[in-house]
Each structure stands twice: as C-alpha cells, then as structure tokens.
Short mmCIF file of C-alpha atoms in Angstrom, two decimals:
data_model
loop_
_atom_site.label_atom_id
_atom_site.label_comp_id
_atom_site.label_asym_id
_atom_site.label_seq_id
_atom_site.Cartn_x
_atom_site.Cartn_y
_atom_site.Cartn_z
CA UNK A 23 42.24 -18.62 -48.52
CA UNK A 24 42.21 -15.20 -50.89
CA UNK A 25 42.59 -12.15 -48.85
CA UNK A 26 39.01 -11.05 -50.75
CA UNK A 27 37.90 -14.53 -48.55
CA UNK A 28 39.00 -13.86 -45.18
CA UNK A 29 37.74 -10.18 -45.03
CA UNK A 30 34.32 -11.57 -46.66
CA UNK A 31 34.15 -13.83 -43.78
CA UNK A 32 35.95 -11.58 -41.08
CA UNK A 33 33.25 -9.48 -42.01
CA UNK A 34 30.16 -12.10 -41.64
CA UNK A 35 31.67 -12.80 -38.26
CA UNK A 36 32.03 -9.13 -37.19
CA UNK A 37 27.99 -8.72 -38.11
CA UNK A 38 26.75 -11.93 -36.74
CA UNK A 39 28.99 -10.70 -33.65
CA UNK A 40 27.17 -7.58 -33.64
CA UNK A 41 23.81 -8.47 -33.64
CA UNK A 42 24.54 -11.29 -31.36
CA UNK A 43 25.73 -8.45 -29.03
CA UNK A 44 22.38 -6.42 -29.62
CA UNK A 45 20.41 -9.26 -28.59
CA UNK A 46 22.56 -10.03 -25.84
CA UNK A 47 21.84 -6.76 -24.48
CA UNK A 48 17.92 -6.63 -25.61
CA UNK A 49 17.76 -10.12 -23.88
CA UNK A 50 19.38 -8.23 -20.86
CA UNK A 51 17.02 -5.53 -20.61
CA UNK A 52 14.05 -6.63 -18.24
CA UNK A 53 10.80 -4.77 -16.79
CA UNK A 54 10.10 -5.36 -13.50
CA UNK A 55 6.16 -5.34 -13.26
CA UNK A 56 4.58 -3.12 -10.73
CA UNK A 57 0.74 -3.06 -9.59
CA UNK A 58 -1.35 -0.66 -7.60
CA UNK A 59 -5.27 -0.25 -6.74
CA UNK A 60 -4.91 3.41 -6.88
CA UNK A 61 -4.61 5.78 -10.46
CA UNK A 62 -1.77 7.23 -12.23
CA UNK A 63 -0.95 10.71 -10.43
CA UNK A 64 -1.65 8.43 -6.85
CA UNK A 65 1.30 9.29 -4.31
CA UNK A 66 2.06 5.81 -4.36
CA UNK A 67 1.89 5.15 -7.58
CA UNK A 68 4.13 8.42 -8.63
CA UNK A 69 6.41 7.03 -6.33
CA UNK A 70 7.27 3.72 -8.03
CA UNK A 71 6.99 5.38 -11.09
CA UNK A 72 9.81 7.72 -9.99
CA UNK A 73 11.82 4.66 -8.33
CA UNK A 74 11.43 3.30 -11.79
CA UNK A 75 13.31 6.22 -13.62
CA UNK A 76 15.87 5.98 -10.98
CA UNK A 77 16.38 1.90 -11.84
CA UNK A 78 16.68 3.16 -15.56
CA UNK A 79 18.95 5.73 -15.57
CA UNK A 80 21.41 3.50 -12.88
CA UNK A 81 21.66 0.42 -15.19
CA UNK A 82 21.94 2.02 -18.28
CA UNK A 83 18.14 1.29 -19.21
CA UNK A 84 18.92 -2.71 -18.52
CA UNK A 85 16.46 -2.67 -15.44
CA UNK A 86 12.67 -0.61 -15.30
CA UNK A 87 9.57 -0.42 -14.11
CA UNK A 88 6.12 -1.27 -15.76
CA UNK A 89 3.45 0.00 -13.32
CA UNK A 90 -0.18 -0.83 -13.82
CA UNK A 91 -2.15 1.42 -11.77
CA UNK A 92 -6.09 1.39 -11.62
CA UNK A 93 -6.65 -2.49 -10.10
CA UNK A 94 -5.32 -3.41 -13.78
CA UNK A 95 -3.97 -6.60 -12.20
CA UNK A 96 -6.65 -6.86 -9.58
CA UNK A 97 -6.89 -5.89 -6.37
CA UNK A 98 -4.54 -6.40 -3.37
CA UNK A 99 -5.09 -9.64 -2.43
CA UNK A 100 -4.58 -10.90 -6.21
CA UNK A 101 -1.69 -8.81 -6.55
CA UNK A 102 0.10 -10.44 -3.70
CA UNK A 103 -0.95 -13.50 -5.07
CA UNK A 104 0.76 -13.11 -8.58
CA UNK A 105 3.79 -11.54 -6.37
CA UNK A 106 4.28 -14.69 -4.82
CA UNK A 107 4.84 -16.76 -7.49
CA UNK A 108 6.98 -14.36 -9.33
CA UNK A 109 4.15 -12.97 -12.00
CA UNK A 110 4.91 -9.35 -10.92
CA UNK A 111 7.72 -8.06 -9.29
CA UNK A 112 6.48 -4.79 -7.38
CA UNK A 113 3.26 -4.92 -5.45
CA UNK A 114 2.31 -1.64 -3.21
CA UNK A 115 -0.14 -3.45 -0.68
CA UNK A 116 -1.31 -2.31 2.51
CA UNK A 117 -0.74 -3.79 6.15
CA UNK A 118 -4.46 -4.33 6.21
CA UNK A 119 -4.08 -6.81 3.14
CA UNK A 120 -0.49 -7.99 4.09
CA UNK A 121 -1.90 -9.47 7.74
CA UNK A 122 -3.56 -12.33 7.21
CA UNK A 123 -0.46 -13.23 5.03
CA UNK A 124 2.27 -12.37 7.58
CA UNK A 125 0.78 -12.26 11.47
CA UNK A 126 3.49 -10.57 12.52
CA UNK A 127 2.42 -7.25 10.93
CA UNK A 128 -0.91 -7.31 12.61
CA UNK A 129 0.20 -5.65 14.92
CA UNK A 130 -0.07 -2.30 13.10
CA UNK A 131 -3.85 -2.89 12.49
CA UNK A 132 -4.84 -2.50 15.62
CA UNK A 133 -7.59 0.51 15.89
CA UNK A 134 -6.38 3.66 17.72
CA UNK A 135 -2.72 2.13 17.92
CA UNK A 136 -0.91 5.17 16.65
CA UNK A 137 -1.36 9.26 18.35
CA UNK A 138 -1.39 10.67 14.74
CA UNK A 139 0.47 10.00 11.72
CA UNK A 140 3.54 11.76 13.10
CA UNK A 141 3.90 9.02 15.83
CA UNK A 142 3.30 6.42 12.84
CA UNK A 143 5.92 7.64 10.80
CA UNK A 144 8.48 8.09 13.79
CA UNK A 145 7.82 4.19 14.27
CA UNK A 146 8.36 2.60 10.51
CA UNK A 147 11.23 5.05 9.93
CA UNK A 148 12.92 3.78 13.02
CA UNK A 149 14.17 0.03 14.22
CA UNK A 150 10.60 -1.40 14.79
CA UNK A 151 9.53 -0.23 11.06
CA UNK A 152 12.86 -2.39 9.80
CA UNK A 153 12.44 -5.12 12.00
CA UNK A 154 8.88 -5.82 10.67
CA UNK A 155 10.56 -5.04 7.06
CA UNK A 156 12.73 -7.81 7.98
CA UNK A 157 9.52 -10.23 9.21
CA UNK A 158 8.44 -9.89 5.79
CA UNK A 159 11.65 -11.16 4.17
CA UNK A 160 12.26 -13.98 5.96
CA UNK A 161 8.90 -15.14 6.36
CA UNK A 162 9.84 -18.18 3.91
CA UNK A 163 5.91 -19.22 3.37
CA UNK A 164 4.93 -15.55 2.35
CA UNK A 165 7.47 -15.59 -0.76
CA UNK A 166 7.90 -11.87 -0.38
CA UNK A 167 10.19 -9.34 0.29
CA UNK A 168 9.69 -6.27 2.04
CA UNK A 169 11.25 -2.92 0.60
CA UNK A 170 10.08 0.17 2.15
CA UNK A 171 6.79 1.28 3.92
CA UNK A 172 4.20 4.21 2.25
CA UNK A 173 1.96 6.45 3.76
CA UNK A 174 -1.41 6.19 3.92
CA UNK A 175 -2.44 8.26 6.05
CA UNK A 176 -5.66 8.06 8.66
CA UNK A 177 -8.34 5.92 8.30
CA UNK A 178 -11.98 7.55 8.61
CA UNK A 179 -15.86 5.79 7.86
CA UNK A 180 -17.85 7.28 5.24
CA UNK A 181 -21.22 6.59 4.29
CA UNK A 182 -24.44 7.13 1.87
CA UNK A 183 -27.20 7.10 4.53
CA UNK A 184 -26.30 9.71 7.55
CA UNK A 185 -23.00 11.66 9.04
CA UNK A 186 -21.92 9.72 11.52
CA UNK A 187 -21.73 12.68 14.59
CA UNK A 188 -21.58 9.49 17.30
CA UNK A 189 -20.94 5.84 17.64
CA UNK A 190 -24.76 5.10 17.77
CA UNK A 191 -25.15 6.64 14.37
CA UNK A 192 -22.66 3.72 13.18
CA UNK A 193 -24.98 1.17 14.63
CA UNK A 194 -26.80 -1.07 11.56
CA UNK A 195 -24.57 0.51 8.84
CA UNK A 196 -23.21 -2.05 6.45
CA UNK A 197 -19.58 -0.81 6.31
CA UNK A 198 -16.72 -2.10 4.12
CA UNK A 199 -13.50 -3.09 5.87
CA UNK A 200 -10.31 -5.04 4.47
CA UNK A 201 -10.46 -8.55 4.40
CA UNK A 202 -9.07 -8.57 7.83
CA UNK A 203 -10.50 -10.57 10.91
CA UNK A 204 -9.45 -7.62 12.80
CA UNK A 205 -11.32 -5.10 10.92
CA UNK A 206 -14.21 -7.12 10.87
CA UNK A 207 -14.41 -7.61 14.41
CA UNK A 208 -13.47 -3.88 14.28
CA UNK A 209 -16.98 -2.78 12.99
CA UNK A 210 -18.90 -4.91 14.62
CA UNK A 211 -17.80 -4.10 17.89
CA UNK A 212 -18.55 -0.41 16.87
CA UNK A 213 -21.99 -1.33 16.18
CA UNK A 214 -21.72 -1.50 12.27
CA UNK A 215 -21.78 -4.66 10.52
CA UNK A 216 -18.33 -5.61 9.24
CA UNK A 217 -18.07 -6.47 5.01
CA UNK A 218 -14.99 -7.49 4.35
CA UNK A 219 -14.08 -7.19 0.83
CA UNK A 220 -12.26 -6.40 -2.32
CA UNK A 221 -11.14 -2.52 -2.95
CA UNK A 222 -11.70 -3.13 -6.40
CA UNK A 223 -15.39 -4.12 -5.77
CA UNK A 224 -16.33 -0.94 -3.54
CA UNK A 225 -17.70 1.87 -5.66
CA UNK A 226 -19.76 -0.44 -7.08
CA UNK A 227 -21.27 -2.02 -4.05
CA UNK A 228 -21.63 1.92 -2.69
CA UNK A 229 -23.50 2.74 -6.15
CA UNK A 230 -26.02 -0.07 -5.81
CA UNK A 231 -26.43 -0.18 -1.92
CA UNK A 232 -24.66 -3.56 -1.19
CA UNK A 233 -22.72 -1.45 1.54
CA UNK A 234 -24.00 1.56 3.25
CA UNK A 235 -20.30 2.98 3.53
CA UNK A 236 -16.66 2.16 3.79
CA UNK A 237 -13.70 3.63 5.74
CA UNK A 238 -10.26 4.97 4.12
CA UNK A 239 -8.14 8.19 3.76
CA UNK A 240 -9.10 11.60 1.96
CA UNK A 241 -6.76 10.79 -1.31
CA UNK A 242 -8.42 7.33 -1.26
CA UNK A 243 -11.98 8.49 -1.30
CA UNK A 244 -11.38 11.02 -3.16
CA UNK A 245 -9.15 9.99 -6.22
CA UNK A 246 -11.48 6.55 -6.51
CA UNK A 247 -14.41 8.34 -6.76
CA UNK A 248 -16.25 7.41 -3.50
CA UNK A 249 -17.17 10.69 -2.55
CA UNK A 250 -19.09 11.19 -5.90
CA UNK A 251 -21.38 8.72 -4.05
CA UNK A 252 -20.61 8.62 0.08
CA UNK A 253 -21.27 11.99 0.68
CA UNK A 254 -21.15 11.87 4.36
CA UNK A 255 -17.46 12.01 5.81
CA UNK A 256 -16.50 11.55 9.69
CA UNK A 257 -12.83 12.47 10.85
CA UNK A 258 -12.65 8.83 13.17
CA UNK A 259 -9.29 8.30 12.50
CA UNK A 260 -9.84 5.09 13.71
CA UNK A 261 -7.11 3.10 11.95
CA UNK A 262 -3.36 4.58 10.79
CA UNK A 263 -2.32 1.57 9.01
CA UNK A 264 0.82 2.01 6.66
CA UNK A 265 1.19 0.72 3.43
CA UNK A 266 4.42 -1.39 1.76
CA UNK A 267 6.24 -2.37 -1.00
CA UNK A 268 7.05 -5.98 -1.55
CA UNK A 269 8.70 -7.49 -4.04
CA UNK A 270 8.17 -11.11 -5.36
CA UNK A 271 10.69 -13.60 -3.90
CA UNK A 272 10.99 -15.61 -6.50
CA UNK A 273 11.94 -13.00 -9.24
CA UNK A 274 14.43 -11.02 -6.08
CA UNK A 275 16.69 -14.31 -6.15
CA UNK A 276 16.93 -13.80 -9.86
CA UNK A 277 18.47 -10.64 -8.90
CA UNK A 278 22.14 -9.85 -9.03
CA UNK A 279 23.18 -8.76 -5.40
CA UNK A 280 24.08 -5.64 -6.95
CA UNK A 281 21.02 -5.03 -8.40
CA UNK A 282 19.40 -6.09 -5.40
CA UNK A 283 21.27 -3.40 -3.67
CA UNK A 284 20.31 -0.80 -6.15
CA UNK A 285 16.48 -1.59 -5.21
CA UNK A 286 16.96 -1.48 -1.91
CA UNK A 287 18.74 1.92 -1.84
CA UNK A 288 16.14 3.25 -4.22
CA UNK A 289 13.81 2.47 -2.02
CA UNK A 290 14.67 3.68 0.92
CA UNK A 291 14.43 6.84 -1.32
CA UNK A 292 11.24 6.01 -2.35
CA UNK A 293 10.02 6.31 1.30
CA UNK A 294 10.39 9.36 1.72
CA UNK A 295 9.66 10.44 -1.34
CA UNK A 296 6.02 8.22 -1.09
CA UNK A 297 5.73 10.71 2.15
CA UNK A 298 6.26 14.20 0.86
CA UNK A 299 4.30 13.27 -2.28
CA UNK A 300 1.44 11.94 0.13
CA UNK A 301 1.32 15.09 2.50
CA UNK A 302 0.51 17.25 -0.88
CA UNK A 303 -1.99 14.99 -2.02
CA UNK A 304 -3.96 14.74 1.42
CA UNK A 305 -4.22 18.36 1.58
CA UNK A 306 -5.62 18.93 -2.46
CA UNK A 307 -7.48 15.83 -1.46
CA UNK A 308 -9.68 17.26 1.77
CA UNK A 309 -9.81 20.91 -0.55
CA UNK A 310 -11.72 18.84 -3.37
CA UNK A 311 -13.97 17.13 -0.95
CA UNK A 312 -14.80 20.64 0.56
CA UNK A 313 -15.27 21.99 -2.80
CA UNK A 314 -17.60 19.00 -3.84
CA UNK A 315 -19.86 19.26 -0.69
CA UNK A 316 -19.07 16.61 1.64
CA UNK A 317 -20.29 17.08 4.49
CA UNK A 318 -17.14 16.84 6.86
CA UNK A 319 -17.87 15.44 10.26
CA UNK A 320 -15.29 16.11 13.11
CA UNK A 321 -15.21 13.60 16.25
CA UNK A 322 -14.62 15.66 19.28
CA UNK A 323 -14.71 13.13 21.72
CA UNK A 324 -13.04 10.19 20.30
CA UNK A 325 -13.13 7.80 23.73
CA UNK A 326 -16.52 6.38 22.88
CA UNK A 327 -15.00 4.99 19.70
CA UNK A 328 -11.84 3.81 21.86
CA UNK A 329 -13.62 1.81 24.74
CA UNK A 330 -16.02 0.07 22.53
CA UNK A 331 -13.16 -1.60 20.17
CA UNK A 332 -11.51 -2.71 23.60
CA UNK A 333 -12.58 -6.66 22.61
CA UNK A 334 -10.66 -6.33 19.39
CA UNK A 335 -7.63 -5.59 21.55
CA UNK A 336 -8.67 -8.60 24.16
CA UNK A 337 -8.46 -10.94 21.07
CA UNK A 338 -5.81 -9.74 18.99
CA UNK A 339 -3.52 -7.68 21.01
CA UNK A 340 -1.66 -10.16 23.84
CA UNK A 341 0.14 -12.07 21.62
CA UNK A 342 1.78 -8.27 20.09
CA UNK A 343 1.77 -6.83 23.97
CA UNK A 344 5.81 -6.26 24.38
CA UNK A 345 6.04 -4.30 20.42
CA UNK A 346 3.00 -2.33 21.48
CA UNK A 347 4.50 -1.10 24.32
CA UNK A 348 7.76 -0.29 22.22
CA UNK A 349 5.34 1.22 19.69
CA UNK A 350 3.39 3.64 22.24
CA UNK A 351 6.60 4.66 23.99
CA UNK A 352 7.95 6.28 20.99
CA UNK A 353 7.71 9.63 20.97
#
C-alpha cells in the first residue's frame, strides 16, 4: 500500500478508535435513581443529594445520583416496589413502611419504645442498628439492601378539629397512620380510629375532611404543608421510628464490589450527615410553626398515652422481647 494509504487508514482507525472510546465511556457513565416523599431542601433528601456529589467526584463522574423528591415516583410503598425489581436504585423509606416488608424491623415501631431521640440514635449507630441493617440485606424475598439509617425524629398527632390536651380528646378522631398493622392497632387502642394510608394522599384527605388529623415530625408537617391546614399540634411523641436507605438488589449485584464499597462508605457518611442536617431543620421547622400560629400542645403526663397502647405491645411485642430488652438497656 502507498504511504498516503496507510496513514489515510491509520487515521480512520485512530477516529473510529476514538469515538468508540467516547462511547465506551458515555455507555459507562450510569445514574443511579433516587426517590423521596419529602421536597428538595428535605434533610433527607439534601443528604442523598450530597452522597450523590460524593459518588461523582470518586468515579470520575462514571457513577451519580438522580433524586426525585416530591412523591415524583410515588409514595413509599411504590417506591419500594420499583426498588425491588431494580427500577430505582435509592429509595429513602421509613421503618413504618419497611415493616410489613421485613418483620424483623418491627420491632422499632413499637409506640413509646425509645426515651428520646438521643437513646434512638445511640441504638442504630451501634451493633443492634447494623444487625437490623444486615436483616435487610439478607432478607432474600425483600430484594433490598440496607445502607444506612436517617433521622426522623419524634412522632406527634395533629389535627383540624381540637388540640388534643388528653387521650379522651383523641377519642372519635379519624387519624392517619402508616400502612402498618401496628399503627393501626396503635390508634385505635388510643381511642382514635386508625386510617392507614398513603403519605402522598394526606394533605388532600386533611383539606377535604376524609381524616380529621395525622401524626408525624415538625419538618414533616411543616415542609408538606400540613400545618397550612392541621392547625392543632400535640407534643405525644408517641412513635421515634427511624428512617433508611435501601438500595435495589437487583441493580447492587450489577455493582462492581468496589463500587459497592464506595456506596457503602458514603453512606455511612451520609448518616451522619442525614443527622446534623435533620437537627437544623427540626429546630427552623418548630420556629415556622410558632410563627404560623399553631397552636402547640405539650403532654405533661405522658403515662395515660403509655398504658392504653399496652395491647399493641401484647400482640406485637413477644416475638421482639430479647432485642427490646437490648434496646431499653442502652444507655
């Protein structure tokens, strides 16, 4: 062949070569879907999002994170849904939702389980919090794997119709709970009547008086707009349930090992982060619910609440007695 030849086609390799490289690397790069009930600025949301930059900037922009905040995808049950068959990657969920999946976790919805949210923490950050991390991953029929846990602070009711000063004042209120047995038969055994349903579905059903109130954290009613309609807030406490993030099965044993170590370090970042993040937004949270008139109810004597859920604990709590008596005797 002429010299003129071979550089002609040296060349034609050297730019098919290229762009065979560039899409090599664009087929490479991959954005691992994320989903959350809650808006952008949410602690738990700003947390993935910052896990996300973290995942960027290790691989060399090869892995990221797409979050869809604001029950985009759906709500929590969906969302675990899609993460089990590998539709999204990332799903922030809480224990509440994550139960009736895994049984094993049910243990931490159990009303009046935790002292405060300092006793809470002290138990996921510690060998119990792993060792249900761990329940997760190798429950084979759940598809999921669990990452880290998030704060979510205390649980408290809030209605339309009255503040709630004692348990009698609960008593006929249609209250919204997570579609959880235990939350159900949580209510009702406060005197309330139990709705179980979808967090996507609840301003709505508080605007047009299918539900009479709901129980969650400050951030929660406040950054979802609730309190624009509940107006009557009452510090129960009732619940500390965590939240987690879980990660679809079936896209983690796509994973490299490394980058399935680089996802697990970031999120044990991500924990903490999640926490300091939260403990800022709580406080602006309860400042914008004073400054928007709630009326803020506090429970002095708590024990009322306490001895009336004491069937919930008859049905669901024997089969979790040995962990709760790890759980209460951390300290």
């Amino acid at each position: 062949m002429r010299r003129r030849d071979v550089l002609g086609l040296a060349g034609a390799f050297a730019v098919a070569g290229t762009a065979a490289g560039r899409r090599a690397v664009a087929q490479e790069k991959k954005a691992l879907k994320a989903s959350d009930v809650h808006p952008e600025g949410y602690p738990t949301v700003q947390a993935v999002e910052n896990m996300g930059k973290k995942l960027e900037e290790a691989t060399g922009g090869r892995l990221s994170i797409q979050m869809y905040a604001s029950m985009q995808l759906g709500g929590e049950k969906e969302v675990i849904e899609q993460a089990q068959v590998g539709a999204i990657q990332f799903a922030r969920v809480s224990v509440g939702t994550l139960g009736p999946v895994i049984d094993d976790l049910n243990v931490l919805n159990m009303p009046f389980l935790f002292r405060d949210t300092a006793h809470m923490n002290k138990v996921v950050d510690g060998p119990i919090g792993q060792e249900l991390l761990d329940k997760v991953s190798n429950n084979q029929a759940a598809n999921l794997v669990g990452l880290c846990w998030m704060d979510a602070g205390a649980r408290s009711f809030y209605d339309t119709k009255r503040p709630i000063k004692t348990i009698s004042d609960l008593k006929g209120l249609k209250i919204r709970v997570i579609g959880n047995p235990i939350f159900v038969d949580m209510a009702n055994a406060l005197g309330a009547n139990g709705v179980a349903m979808g967090y996507d579905q609840v301003f709505s059903a508080l605007q047009t008086g299918v539900i009479d109130g709901a129980e969650n954290n400050p951030p929660s009613f406040v950054f979802d707009n609730h309190y624009q309609v509940a107006k009557y807030y009452t510090l129960t406490q009732h619940l500390i349930v965590p939240e987690m993030l879980v990660f679809s099965r079936a896209s983690w044993d796509q994973l490299s090992a490394d980058d399935q170590g680089l996802i697990k370090k970031f999120s044990r970042d991500t924990q903490l982060d999640a926490r300091e993040l939260w403990n800022k937004t709580e406080a602006e949270a309860i400042q914008r619910m004073k400054t928007a008139g709630i009326e803020i109810i506090p429970v002095a004597d708590k024990k009322p609440f306490q001895d009336a859920v004491k069937p919930v604990w008859d049905k669901y709590g024997a089969k979790f007695a040995d962990l709760i008596k790890r759980i209460q005797a951390v300290s």
